[in-house]
Coordinates of C-alpha atoms in Angstrom, one line a residue:
M1 CA 12.0 -18.8 15.1
T2 CA 15.5 -17.4 14.5
H3 CA 16.3 -14.1 16.3
I4 CA 18.6 -11.5 14.8
D5 CA 19.8 -8.4 16.6
A6 CA 20.3 -5.9 13.8
S7 CA 21.3 -2.9 16.0
Q8 CA 25.0 -3.1 14.9
M9 CA 24.5 -4.5 11.4
E10 CA 24.9 -2.9 8.0
Y11 CA 22.1 -3.8 5.6
Q12 CA 24.2 -6.2 3.5
Q13 CA 25.0 -8.3 6.6
L14 CA 21.4 -8.3 7.8
N15 CA 20.0 -9.3 4.5
A16 CA 22.6 -12.1 4.1
E17 CA 21.6 -13.5 7.5
I18 CA 17.9 -13.3 6.5
Q19 CA 18.6 -15.2 3.2
S20 CA 20.4 -17.9 5.1
C21 CA 17.6 -18.6 7.6
P22 CA 15.4 -21.5 6.6
G23 CA 12.4 -20.6 8.8
D24 CA 10.6 -17.7 10.5
I25 CA 12.7 -14.7 11.7
S26 CA 12.4 -12.1 14.5
I27 CA 14.5 -9.0 14.0
S28 CA 15.1 -6.5 16.8
G29 CA 17.0 -3.2 16.8
C30 CA 16.2 -2.4 13.2
R31 CA 17.7 1.0 12.3
G32 CA 17.0 1.9 8.7
Q33 CA 18.5 -1.1 7.0
R34 CA 17.4 -1.3 3.4
F35 CA 15.9 -4.1 1.2
I36 CA 14.9 -6.3 4.2
G37 CA 13.1 -9.4 2.8
A38 CA 13.8 -8.5 -0.8
G39 CA 12.5 -11.3 -3.1
L40 CA 11.7 -13.6 -0.2
E41 CA 9.4 -16.4 -1.0
H42 CA 8.8 -18.1 2.3
S43 CA 8.7 -17.5 6.1
H44 CA 7.4 -14.8 8.4
I45 CA 9.6 -11.9 9.4
N46 CA 8.8 -9.9 12.6
I47 CA 10.6 -6.6 12.8
S48 CA 11.0 -4.3 15.8
G49 CA 12.3 -0.9 15.0
T50 CA 12.3 1.1 11.7
P51 CA 13.2 -0.7 8.5
G52 CA 14.7 1.5 5.7
N53 CA 13.8 2.0 2.1
A54 CA 12.4 -0.8 -0.1
L55 CA 11.2 -3.1 2.6
G56 CA 9.9 -6.3 0.9
A57 CA 11.0 -5.2 -2.5
Y58 CA 10.1 -7.9 -5.1
L59 CA 8.5 -9.9 -2.3
N60 CA 7.4 -13.2 -3.7
G61 CA 5.2 -14.9 -1.0
A62 CA 6.7 -14.2 2.4
C63 CA 5.0 -12.2 5.2
I64 CA 6.8 -9.2 6.8
E65 CA 5.3 -7.6 9.9
V66 CA 6.7 -4.4 11.3
Y67 CA 6.1 -3.2 14.8
G68 CA 6.8 0.4 14.2
N69 CA 7.1 2.8 11.2
A70 CA 8.7 2.0 7.8
Q71 CA 10.4 4.3 5.3
D72 CA 10.0 4.8 1.6
A73 CA 9.1 2.3 -1.2
V74 CA 7.5 -0.4 1.0
G75 CA 6.6 -3.4 -1.2
D76 CA 8.4 -2.0 -4.3
T77 CA 7.5 -4.2 -7.2
M78 CA 6.2 -7.0 -4.9
N79 CA 4.7 -10.0 -6.6
A80 CA 3.1 -12.0 -3.8
G81 CA 2.9 -12.2 0.0
R82 CA 1.9 -9.7 2.7
I83 CA 3.4 -6.7 4.4
I84 CA 1.9 -5.4 7.7
V85 CA 3.0 -2.2 9.3
H86 CA 1.9 -1.3 12.8
G87 CA 2.7 2.3 12.2
S88 CA 3.0 4.7 9.3
I89 CA 5.0 4.5 6.0
G90 CA 6.9 6.9 3.8
D91 CA 6.6 7.7 0.1
A92 CA 6.0 5.5 -2.9
A93 CA 4.6 2.5 -1.1
G94 CA 3.6 -0.3 -3.4
Y95 CA 5.5 1.2 -6.4
A96 CA 4.6 -1.0 -9.4
M97 CA 3.4 -3.8 -7.2
R98 CA 1.6 -6.5 -9.2
G99 CA 0.4 -8.9 -6.4
G100 CA 0.2 -9.4 -2.7
E101 CA -1.2 -7.2 0.1
I102 CA 0.1 -4.2 2.1
Y103 CA -1.7 -3.3 5.3
V104 CA -0.7 0.0 7.1
E105 CA -2.3 0.9 10.4
G106 CA -1.3 4.6 10.1
N107 CA -0.6 7.1 7.4
A108 CA 1.1 6.9 4.0
G109 CA 3.3 9.5 2.4
Y110 CA 3.3 10.7 -1.2
R111 CA 2.7 8.6 -4.3
A112 CA 1.3 5.5 -2.6
G113 CA 0.3 2.9 -5.2
I114 CA 2.1 4.6 -8.0
H115 CA 2.2 2.4 -11.1
M116 CA 0.3 -0.4 -9.2
K117 CA -0.8 -3.0 -11.7
A118 CA -2.7 -6.3 -11.9
Y119 CA -0.8 -9.2 -13.6
G120 CA -2.5 -12.4 -14.7
D121 CA -4.5 -13.7 -11.9
K122 CA -2.8 -11.5 -9.3
L123 CA -4.6 -8.6 -7.7
P124 CA -2.4 -6.2 -5.6
V125 CA -4.2 -4.6 -2.6
M126 CA -3.1 -1.8 -0.3
V127 CA -5.1 -0.8 2.7
I128 CA -4.1 2.5 4.5
G129 CA -5.7 2.9 7.8
G130 CA -4.9 6.6 8.2
K131 CA -4.6 9.2 5.5
A132 CA -2.5 9.5 2.3
G133 CA -0.3 12.2 0.9
S134 CA -0.4 13.7 -2.6
F135 CA -0.5 11.8 -5.9
L136 CA -2.2 8.7 -4.4
G137 CA -2.7 6.1 -7.1
E138 CA -0.6 8.0 -9.7
Y139 CA -0.6 6.1 -13.0
Q140 CA -2.5 3.3 -11.3
A141 CA -3.1 0.5 -13.8
G142 CA -4.7 -2.2 -11.7
G143 CA -5.4 -3.5 -8.2
V144 CA -7.2 -2.0 -5.3
I145 CA -6.2 0.9 -2.9
I146 CA -8.3 1.5 0.2
V147 CA -7.9 4.6 2.5
L148 CA -9.8 4.6 5.7
G149 CA -8.9 7.9 7.2
L150 CA -9.0 6.6 10.8
T151 CA -6.1 8.7 12.2
E152 CA -6.8 11.9 14.1
S153 CA -5.6 15.0 12.2
N154 CA -6.9 18.0 10.3
R155 CA -5.5 16.6 7.1
P156 CA -8.0 15.5 4.3
I157 CA -8.2 11.8 3.8
V158 CA -6.0 12.3 0.7
S159 CA -3.9 15.3 -0.2
N160 CA -3.5 16.9 -3.7
F161 CA -3.6 15.4 -7.2
P162 CA -4.9 11.9 -6.5
C163 CA -5.4 9.5 -9.4
T164 CA -3.2 11.5 -11.9
G165 CA -2.8 9.3 -15.0
M166 CA -4.9 6.5 -13.5
H167 CA -6.0 4.0 -16.2
G168 CA -6.9 0.9 -14.3
G169 CA -7.9 -0.5 -10.9
K170 CA -10.0 1.0 -8.2
L171 CA -9.4 3.5 -5.4
Y172 CA -11.7 3.5 -2.3
L173 CA -11.9 6.4 0.1
R174 CA -13.9 6.3 3.3
S175 CA -15.4 9.7 2.7
N176 CA -18.0 11.4 0.6
C177 CA -15.1 13.3 -1.1
K178 CA -17.3 16.3 -2.1
D179 CA -14.3 18.7 -2.2
L180 CA -11.8 16.3 -3.8
L181 CA -10.3 17.6 -7.0
L182 CA -9.8 14.8 -9.5
P183 CA -8.4 14.6 -13.1
R184 CA -10.9 14.4 -15.9
Q185 CA -10.2 10.8 -16.9
V186 CA -11.6 9.3 -13.7
T187 CA -15.1 8.9 -12.3
A188 CA -15.9 9.2 -8.6
Q189 CA -19.2 7.8 -7.2
S190 CA -20.7 6.5 -3.9
A191 CA -19.7 2.9 -3.4
T192 CA -22.6 0.5 -3.8
A193 CA -23.3 -2.6 -1.8
G194 CA -21.5 -4.6 -4.5
D195 CA -18.4 -2.4 -4.3
L196 CA -18.3 -2.8 -0.5
A197 CA -18.7 -6.6 -0.9
E198 CA -15.6 -6.6 -3.0
I199 CA -13.5 -5.0 -0.3
S200 CA -15.1 -6.5 2.8
R201 CA -12.5 -9.2 3.1
Y202 CA -9.7 -6.6 3.2
L203 CA -11.5 -4.6 5.8
H204 CA -12.0 -7.7 7.8
T205 CA -8.3 -8.5 7.6
Y206 CA -7.4 -4.9 8.6
C207 CA -9.5 -5.1 11.7
Q208 CA -8.1 -8.5 12.6
L209 CA -4.6 -7.1 12.4
F210 CA -5.1 -3.7 14.1
G211 CA -8.4 -3.8 15.9
G212 CA -11.7 -2.1 15.2
S213 CA -15.0 -3.3 13.8
C214 CA -15.3 -4.3 10.2
E215 CA -19.1 -4.0 10.5
D216 CA -18.8 -0.3 11.5
L217 CA -16.4 0.4 8.6
L218 CA -18.9 -1.2 6.2
Q219 CA -21.6 1.2 7.5
S220 CA -19.5 4.2 6.5
T221 CA -19.7 6.2 3.4
F222 CA -17.2 5.2 0.8
T223 CA -16.3 6.8 -2.5
V224 CA -15.0 4.6 -5.3
I225 CA -12.9 6.1 -8.1
T226 CA -12.3 4.3 -11.4
P227 CA -10.8 5.4 -14.7
D228 CA -13.1 6.1 -17.6
S229 CA -10.4 6.0 -20.2
Q230 CA -8.0 3.3 -21.3
N231 CA -5.7 6.1 -22.7
P232 CA -5.2 8.6 -19.9
Y233 CA -2.7 10.6 -21.9
K234 CA -5.0 11.2 -25.0
Q235 CA -6.7 14.2 -23.5
M236 CA -3.3 15.7 -22.6
Y237 CA -1.8 15.6 -26.1
V238 CA -4.6 15.1 -28.6
L239 CA -7.2 17.6 -29.7
N240 CA -10.6 16.2 -30.6

């Protein structure tokens, strides 16, 4: 494994070194450098510190693991691979992602999963171990978002305006969500045994990565939210 000390590097230099490495990489001293691992197809990158915006943008098969927090736009438009964050992430994680998996031990900021979409045989998945900010799953068109609410705080499992414009995919919340205000074009219901079977592999992976019991999670109450319209804008602009 190649080691890179990024503490004195600008993001352009760091990314050039990453692209030139043929195998796995360990990065220490990361201090907000952007675009780490952008478009990477192979290798495993371990990062100590805090990577900047667009970590793993356009990721195409590599695995990036962060031992700390990450900033905004984690996994922007990623196509394949896996991003693992042993901490929390900023806003707009998984923007327009169409494949691959993102696992976050802690919380997510605003607009996680915005414009997430499935593409061909690809199914993007984001698992947030803590809680999510406002506009979760905004304009979601495909894929799976799972929020577990495991972090200790008085915040609700998801803040305001989740699923705005949602017209595809599924959103799972480990909660009964009785007080959750949702837009009219989505349906929320208690997850069935079949629903939980669909996400059990992702919960198992989460527990492998961060600890905890998958069996205990599967015994929890989950709410699954799905769109009931293929045209989420119709009710906004058309009278019928």
